[in-house]
Short mmCIF file of C-alpha atoms in Angstrom, two decimals:
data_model
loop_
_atom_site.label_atom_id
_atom_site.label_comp_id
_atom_site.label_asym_id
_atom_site.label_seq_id
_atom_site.Cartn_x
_atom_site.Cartn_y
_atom_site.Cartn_z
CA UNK A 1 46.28 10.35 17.30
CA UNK A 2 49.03 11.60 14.50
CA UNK A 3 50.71 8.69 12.88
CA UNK A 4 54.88 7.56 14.29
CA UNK A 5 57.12 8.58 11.78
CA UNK A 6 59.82 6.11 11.61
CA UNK A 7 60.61 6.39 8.35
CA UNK A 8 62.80 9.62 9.09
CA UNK A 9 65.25 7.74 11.33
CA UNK A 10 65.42 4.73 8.93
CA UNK A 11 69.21 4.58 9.95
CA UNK A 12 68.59 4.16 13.21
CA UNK A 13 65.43 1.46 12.47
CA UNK A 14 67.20 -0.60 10.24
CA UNK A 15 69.72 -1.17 13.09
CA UNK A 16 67.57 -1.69 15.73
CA UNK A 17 64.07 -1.87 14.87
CA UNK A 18 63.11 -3.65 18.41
CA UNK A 19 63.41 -0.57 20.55
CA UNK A 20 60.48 1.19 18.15
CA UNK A 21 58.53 -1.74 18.52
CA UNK A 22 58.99 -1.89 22.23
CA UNK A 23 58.52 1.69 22.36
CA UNK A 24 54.82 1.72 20.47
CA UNK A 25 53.93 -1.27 22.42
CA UNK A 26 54.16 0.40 25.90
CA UNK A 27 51.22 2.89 24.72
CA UNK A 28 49.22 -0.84 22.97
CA UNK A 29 49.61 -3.13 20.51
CA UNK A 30 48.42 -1.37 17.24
CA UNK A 31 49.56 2.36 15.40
CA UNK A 32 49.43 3.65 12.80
CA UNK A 33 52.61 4.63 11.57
CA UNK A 34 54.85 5.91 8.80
CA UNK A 35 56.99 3.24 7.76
CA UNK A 36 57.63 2.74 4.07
CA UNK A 37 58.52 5.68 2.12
CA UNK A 38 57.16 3.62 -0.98
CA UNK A 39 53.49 4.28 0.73
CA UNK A 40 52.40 7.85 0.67
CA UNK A 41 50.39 7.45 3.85
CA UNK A 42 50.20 6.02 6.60
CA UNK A 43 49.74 2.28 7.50
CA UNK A 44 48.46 0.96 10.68
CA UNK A 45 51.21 -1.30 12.32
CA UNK A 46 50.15 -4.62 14.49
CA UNK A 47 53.57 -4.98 17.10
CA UNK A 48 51.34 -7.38 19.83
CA UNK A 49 51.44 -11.43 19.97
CA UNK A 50 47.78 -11.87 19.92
CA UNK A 51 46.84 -9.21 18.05
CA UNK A 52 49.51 -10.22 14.81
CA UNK A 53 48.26 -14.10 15.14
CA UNK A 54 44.68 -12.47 14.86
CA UNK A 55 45.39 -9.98 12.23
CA UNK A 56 47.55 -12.79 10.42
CA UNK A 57 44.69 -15.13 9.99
CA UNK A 58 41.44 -12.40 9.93
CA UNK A 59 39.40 -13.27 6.41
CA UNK A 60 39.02 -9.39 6.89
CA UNK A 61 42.86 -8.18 6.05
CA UNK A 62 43.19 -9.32 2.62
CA UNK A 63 46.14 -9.72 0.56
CA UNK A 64 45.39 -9.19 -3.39
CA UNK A 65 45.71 -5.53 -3.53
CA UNK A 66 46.34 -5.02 -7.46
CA UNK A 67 42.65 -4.10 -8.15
CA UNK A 68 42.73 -1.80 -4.91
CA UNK A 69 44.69 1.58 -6.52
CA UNK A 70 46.51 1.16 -3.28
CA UNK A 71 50.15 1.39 -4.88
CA UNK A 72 49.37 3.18 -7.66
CA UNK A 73 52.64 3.65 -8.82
CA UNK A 74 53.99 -0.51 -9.07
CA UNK A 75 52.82 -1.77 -11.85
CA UNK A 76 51.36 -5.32 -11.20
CA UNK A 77 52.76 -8.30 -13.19
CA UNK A 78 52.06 -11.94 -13.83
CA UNK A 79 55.22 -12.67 -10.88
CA UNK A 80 52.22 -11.24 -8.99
CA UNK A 81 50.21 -14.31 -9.54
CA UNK A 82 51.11 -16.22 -5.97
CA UNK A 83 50.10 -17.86 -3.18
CA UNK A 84 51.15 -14.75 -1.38
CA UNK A 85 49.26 -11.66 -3.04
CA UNK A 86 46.05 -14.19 -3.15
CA UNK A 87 43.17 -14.73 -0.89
CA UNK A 88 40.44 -17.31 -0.55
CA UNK A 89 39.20 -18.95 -2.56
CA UNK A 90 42.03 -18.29 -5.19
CA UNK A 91 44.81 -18.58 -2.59
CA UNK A 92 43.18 -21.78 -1.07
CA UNK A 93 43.17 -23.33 -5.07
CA UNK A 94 46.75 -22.38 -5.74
CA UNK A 95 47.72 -23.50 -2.17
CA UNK A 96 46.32 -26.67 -2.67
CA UNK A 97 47.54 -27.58 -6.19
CA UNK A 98 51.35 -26.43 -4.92
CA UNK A 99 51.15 -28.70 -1.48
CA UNK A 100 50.48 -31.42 -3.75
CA UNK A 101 54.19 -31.42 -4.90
CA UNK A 102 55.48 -29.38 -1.93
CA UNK A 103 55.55 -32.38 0.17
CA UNK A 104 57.26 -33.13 3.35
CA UNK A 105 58.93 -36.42 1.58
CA UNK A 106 60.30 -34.38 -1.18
CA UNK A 107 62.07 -31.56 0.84
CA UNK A 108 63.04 -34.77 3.22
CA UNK A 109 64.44 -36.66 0.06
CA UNK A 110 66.87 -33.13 0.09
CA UNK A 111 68.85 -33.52 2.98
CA UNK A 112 72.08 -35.50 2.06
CA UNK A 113 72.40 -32.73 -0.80
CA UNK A 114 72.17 -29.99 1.56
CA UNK A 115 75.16 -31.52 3.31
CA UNK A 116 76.60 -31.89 0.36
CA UNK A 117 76.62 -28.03 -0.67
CA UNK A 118 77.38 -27.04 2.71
CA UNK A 119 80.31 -29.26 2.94
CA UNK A 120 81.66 -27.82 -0.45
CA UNK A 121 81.03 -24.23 0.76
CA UNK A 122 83.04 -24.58 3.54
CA UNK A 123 85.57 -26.29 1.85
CA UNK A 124 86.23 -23.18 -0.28
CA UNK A 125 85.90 -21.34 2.88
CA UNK A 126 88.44 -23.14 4.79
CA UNK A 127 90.83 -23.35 1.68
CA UNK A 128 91.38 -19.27 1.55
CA UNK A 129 94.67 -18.28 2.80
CA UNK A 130 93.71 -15.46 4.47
CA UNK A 131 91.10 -17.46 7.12
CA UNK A 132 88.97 -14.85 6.75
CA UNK A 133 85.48 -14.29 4.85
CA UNK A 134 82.24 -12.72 4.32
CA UNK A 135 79.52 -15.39 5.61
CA UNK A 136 76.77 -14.41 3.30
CA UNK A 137 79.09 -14.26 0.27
CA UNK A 138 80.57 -17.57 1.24
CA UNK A 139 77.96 -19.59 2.92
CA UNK A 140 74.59 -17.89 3.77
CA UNK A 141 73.59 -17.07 0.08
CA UNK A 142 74.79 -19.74 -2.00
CA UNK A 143 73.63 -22.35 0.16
CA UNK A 144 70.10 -21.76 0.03
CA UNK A 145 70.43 -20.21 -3.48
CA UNK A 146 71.72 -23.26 -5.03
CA UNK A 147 69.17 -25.65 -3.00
CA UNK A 148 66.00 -23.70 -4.30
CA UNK A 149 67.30 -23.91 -7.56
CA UNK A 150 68.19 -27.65 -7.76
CA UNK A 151 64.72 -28.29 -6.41
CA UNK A 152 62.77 -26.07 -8.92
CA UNK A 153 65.58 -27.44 -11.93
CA UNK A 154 66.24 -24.61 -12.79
CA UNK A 155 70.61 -24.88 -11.49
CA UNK A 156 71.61 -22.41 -14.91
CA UNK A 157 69.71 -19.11 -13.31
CA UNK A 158 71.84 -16.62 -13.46
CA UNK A 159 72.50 -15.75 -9.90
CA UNK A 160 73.93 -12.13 -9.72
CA UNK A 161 71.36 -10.49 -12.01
CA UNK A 162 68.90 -12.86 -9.58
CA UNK A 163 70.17 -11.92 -6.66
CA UNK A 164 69.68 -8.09 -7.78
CA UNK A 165 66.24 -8.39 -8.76
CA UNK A 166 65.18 -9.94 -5.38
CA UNK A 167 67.36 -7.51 -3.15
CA UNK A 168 65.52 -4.55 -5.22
CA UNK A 169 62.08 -6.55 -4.24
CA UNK A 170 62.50 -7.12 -0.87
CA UNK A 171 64.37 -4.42 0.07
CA UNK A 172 64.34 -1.70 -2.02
CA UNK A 173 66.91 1.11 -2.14
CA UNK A 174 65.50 4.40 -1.95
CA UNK A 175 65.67 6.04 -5.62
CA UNK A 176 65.04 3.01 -7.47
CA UNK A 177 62.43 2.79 -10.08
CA UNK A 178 59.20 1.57 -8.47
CA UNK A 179 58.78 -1.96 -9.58
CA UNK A 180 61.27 -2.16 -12.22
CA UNK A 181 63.45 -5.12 -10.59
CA UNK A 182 59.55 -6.54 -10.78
CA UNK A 183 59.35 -6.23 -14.38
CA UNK A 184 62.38 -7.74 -15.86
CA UNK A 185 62.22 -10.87 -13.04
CA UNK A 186 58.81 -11.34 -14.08
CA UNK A 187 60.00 -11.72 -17.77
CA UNK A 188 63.50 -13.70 -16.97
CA UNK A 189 61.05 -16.01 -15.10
CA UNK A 190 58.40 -16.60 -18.15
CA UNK A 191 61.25 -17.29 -20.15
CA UNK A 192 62.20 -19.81 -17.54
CA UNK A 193 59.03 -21.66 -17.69
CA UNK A 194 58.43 -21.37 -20.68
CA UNK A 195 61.75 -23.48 -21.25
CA UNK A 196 61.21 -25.82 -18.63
CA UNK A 197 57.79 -26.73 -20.14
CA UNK A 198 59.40 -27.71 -23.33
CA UNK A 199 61.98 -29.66 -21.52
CA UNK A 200 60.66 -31.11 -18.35
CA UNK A 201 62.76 -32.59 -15.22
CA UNK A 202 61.81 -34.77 -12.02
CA UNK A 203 61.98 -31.52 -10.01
CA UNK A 204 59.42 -28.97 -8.52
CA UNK A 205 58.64 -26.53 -11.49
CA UNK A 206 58.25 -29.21 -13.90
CA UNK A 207 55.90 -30.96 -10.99
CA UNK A 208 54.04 -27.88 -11.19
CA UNK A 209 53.62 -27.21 -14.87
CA UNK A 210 52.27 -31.15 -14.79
CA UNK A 211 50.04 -31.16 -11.60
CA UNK A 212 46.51 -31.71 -11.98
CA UNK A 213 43.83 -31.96 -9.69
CA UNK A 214 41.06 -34.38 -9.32
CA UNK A 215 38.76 -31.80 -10.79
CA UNK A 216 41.44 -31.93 -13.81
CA UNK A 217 42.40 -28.09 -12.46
CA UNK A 218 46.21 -26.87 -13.14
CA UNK A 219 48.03 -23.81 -12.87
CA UNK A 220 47.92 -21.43 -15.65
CA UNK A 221 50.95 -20.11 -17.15
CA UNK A 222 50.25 -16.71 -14.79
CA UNK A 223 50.03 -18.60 -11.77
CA UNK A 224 53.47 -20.82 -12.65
CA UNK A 225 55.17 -17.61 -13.36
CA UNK A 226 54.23 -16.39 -9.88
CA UNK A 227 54.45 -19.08 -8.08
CA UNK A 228 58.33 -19.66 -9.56
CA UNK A 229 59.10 -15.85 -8.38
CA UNK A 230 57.29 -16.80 -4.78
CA UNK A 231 59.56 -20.35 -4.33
CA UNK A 232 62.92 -18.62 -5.92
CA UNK A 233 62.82 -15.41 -3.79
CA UNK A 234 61.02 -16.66 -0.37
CA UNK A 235 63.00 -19.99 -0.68
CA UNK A 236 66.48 -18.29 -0.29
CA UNK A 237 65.84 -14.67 0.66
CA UNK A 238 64.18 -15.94 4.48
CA UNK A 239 66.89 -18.38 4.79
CA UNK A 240 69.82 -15.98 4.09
CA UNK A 241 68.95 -14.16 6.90
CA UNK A 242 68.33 -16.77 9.12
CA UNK A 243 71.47 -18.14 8.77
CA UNK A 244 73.11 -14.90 8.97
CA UNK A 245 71.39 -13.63 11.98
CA UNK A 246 71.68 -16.83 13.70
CA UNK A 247 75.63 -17.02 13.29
CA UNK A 248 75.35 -13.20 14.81
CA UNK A 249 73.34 -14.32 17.30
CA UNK A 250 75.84 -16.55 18.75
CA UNK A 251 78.51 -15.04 18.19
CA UNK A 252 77.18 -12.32 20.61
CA UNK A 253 76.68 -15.09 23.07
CA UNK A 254 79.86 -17.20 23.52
CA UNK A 255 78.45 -18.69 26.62
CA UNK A 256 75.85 -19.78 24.88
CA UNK A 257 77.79 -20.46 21.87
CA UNK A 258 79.93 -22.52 23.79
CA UNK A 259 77.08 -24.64 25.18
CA UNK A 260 75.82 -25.43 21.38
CA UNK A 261 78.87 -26.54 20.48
CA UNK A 262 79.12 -29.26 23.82
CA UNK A 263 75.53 -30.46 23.06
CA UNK A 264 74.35 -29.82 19.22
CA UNK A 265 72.61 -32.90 19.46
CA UNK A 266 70.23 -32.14 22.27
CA UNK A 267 70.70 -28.13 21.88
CA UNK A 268 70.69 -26.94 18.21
CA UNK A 269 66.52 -27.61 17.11
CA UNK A 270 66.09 -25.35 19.82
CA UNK A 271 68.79 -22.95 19.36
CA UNK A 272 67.90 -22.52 15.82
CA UNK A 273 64.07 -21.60 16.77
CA UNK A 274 65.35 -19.01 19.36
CA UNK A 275 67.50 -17.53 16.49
CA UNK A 276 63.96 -17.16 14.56
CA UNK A 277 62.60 -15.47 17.51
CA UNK A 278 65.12 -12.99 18.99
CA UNK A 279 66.26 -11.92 15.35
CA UNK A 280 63.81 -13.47 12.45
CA UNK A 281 64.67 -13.61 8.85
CA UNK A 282 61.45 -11.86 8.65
CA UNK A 283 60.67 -8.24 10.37
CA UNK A 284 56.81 -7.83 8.86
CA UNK A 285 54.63 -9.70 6.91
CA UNK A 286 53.94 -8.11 3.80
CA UNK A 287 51.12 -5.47 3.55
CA UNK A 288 47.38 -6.46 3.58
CA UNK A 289 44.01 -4.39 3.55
CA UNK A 290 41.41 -3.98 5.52
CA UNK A 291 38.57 -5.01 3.44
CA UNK A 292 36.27 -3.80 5.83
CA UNK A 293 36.64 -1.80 9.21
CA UNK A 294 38.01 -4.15 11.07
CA UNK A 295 38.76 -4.25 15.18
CA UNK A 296 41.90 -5.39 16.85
CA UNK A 297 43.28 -4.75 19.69
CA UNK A 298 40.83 -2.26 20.96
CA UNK A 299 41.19 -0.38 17.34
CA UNK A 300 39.43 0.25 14.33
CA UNK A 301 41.06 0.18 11.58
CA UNK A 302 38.91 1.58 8.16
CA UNK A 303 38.20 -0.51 5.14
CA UNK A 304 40.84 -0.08 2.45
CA UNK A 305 43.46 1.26 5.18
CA UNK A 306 46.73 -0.74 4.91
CA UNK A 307 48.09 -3.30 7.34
CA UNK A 308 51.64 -4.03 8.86
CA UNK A 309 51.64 -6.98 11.17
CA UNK A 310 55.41 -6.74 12.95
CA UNK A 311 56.55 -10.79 13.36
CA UNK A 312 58.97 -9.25 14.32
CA UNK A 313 57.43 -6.95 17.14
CA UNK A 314 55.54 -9.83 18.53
CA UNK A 315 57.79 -12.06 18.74
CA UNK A 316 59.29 -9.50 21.54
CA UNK A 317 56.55 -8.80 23.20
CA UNK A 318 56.66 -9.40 26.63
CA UNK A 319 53.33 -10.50 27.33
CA UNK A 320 53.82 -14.14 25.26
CA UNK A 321 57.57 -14.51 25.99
CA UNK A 322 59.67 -13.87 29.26
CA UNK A 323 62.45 -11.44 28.98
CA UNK A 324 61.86 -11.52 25.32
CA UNK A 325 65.39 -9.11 24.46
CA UNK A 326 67.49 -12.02 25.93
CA UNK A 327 68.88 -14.64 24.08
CA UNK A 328 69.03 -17.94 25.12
CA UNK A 329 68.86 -21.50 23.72
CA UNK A 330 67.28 -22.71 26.52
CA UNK A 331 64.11 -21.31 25.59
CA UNK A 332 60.78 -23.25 24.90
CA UNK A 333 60.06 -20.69 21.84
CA UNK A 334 57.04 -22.79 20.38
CA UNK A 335 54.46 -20.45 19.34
CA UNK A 336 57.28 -17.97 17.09
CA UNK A 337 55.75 -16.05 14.20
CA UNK A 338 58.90 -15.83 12.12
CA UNK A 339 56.94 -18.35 9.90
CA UNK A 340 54.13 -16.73 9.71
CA UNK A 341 50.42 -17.99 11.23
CA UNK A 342 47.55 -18.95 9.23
CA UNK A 343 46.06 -19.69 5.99
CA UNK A 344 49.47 -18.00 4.90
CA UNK A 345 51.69 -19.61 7.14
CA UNK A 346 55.51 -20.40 5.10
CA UNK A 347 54.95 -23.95 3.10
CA UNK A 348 58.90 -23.95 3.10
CA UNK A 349 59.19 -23.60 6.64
CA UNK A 350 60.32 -27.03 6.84
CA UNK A 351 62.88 -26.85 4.14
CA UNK A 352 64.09 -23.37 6.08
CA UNK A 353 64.62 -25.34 9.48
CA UNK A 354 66.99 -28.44 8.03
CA UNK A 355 68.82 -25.70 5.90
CA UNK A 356 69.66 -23.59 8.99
CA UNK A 357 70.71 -26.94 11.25
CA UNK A 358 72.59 -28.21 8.64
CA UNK A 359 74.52 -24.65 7.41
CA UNK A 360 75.12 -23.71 11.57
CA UNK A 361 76.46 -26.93 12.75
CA UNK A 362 78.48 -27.83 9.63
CA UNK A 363 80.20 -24.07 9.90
CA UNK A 364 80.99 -24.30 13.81
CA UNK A 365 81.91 -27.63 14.00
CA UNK A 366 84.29 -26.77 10.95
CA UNK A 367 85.45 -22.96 12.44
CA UNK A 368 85.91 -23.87 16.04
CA UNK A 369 87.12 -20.41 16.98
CA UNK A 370 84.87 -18.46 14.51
CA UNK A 371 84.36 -14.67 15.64
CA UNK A 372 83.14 -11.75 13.69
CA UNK A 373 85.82 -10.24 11.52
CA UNK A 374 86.93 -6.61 13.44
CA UNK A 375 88.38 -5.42 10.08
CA UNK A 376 84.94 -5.84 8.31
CA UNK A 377 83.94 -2.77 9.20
CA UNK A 378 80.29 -2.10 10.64
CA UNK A 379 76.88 -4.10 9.64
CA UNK A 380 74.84 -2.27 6.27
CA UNK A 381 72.10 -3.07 7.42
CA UNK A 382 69.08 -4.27 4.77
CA UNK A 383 67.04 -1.58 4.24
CA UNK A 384 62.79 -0.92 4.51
CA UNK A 385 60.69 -2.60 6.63
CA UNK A 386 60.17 -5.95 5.44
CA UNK A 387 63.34 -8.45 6.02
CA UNK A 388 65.70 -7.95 9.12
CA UNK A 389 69.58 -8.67 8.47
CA UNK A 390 72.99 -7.42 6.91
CA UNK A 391 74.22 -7.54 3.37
CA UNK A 392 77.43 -8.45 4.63
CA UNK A 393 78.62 -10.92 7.63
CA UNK A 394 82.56 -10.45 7.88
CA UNK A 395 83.92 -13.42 9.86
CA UNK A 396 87.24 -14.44 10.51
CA UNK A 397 89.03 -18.05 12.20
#
């Protein structure tokens, strides 16, 4: 069976990637697919519930691919060095030595400053005479932006050449030099802990530089380097988009929009994992191997083939949730994979959830008669495969 070429209606993806996915799942959960220009071949794509939770936790799909010749062309660095490009019994080391200091209690201990940044956001929101705004400008990047780097100590990094670098890894634009934006964050961010070493903080990277375990095991300078790159662009990058989406979401919906506001007590957890399912920060996990044939879904996929699992797609798929395109709040949406499932599963997830309560119900309850900005022209939608969202929200009140 030829591989689906969706990379030549990329336009049309990036808008609505759902109908593709719905689309290949009709004819079964697993294709391969062209989806990436930045791979020269194809890559089989997972767009079924069980099959992603299957593929997203199979010891068989691995994730270090920089001795694999797989992307020959990215040139692999020490921001490379993560949880995230890592597999057992590396990952389940470096996993271990960052939960130590990723704790529950700390990201708890968080909360009153989240407020706190919203609150000022908005502020500056409400104070512009024209009572009108661009959301992620305004609310849905700085926010998590600024909490990330307060928790790592690092509240000097200079954001717009950051926020460059990470849009360029996460969703690079077509013509750009493979890997560069990799490069020179990789070197900003050695510089970075290479300064916070010499002057250490109470916060999260200088945690990490001190950790040890019982063993007397630490990170290496590598592994800090990646694992700084992995907390600074998956701890604001996910959570722009969730906040984004969600705020899109709704105001889509006004009934239901109108129900959140009567009841956010009893209404928004829920509302907020809904958001994560119908429209996830998060469209596919990124790429693993097969390290061996493996078999899902009815397929075989050959060793060293790469892997797409869609969160995205199976978080539509009909066959785990009921009327899956429909929106509601209502819904009992436990089982989402906008986190992730498995040994991989997002340690920040946590951290993501208060965020998005905090940013959704401190703007609405502030912008009463929010609505999407008419003048703002249509959504750019982020391009590639990876996260699902706009790079600009234009709202108006």
């Amino acid at each position: 069976m030829p591989a689906v070429d969706i990379s030549s209606d990329a336009d049309n993806f990036n808008a609505d990637p759902y109908t593709y996915y719905a689309k290949l799942r009709d004819s079964g959960p697993v294709h391969q697919v062209m989806l990436d220009y930045r791979v020269s071949g194809p890559s089989w794509l997972i767009v079924g519930y069980e099959e992603a939770r299957q593929a997203l936790n199979h010891p068989a799909l691995l994730k270090d691919w920089r001795d694999t010749g797989l992307f020959p062309e990215i040139v692999a660095t020490a921001a490379n060095a993560n949880m995230l490009e890592s597999d057992p019994p590396h990952h389940t080391r470096l996993r271990r030595l960052v939960a130590r200091e990723f704790t529950a209690r700390r990201m708890e201990s968080m909360r009153a400053r989240v407020q706190q940044i919203t609150d000022e956001l908005l502020d500056a929101m409400a104070a512009r005479p024209q009572r009108t705004a661009d959301l992620i400008k305004s609310l849905a990047f700085p926010l998590p932006m600024t909490v990330i780097c307060e928790l790592l100590g690092v509240p000097d990094l200079d954001r717009e050449r950051f926020r460059h670098w990470s849009n360029e890894v996460v969703a690079p634009t077509e013509g750009s030099p493979a890997g560069a934006a990799h490069e020179q964050l990789s070197a900003y961010l050695a510089d970075l802990v290479e300064a916070k070493a010499k002057a250490p903080g109470e916060d999260l990277l200088s945690a990490l530089i001190r950790t040890r375990d019982e063993d007397g095991d630490s990170l290496s300078g590598e592994e800090l380097i990646g694992m700084a790159f992995l907390l600074l662009v998956a701890g604001h990058e996910t959570t722009v988009n969730l906040i984004s989406n969600g705020v899109r979401a709704l105001l889509a919906h006004p009934d239901q929009l109108a129900e959140l506001r009567a009841d956010f007590d009893g209404l928004l957890p829920g509302a907020v994992e809904e958001m994560l399912r119908y429209d996830g920060p998060v469209q596919n996990a990124t790429f693993r191997y097969a390290g061996e044939d493996v078999e899902i879904g009815g397929v075989v996929i050959p060793a060293g083939d790469t892997v797409l699992v869609s969160l995205a797609g199976a978080d539509r798929d009909p066959g785990r949730f009921g009327e899956p395109d429909t929106f509601d709040i209502h819904r009992a949406p436990q089982g989402h994979l906008a986190f992730g499932h498995g040994l991989h599963f997002c340690l920040g997830a946590p951290l993501a959830r208060m965020e998005g309560r905090i940013a959704i119900r401190s703007l609405l309850e502030r912008f009463p008669d929010l609505a999407e900005d008419p003048a703002g022209g249509p959504p750019v939608w982020l391009a590639g495969s990876l996260m699902r969202g706009v790079s600009r929200l234009p709202v108006r009140w």
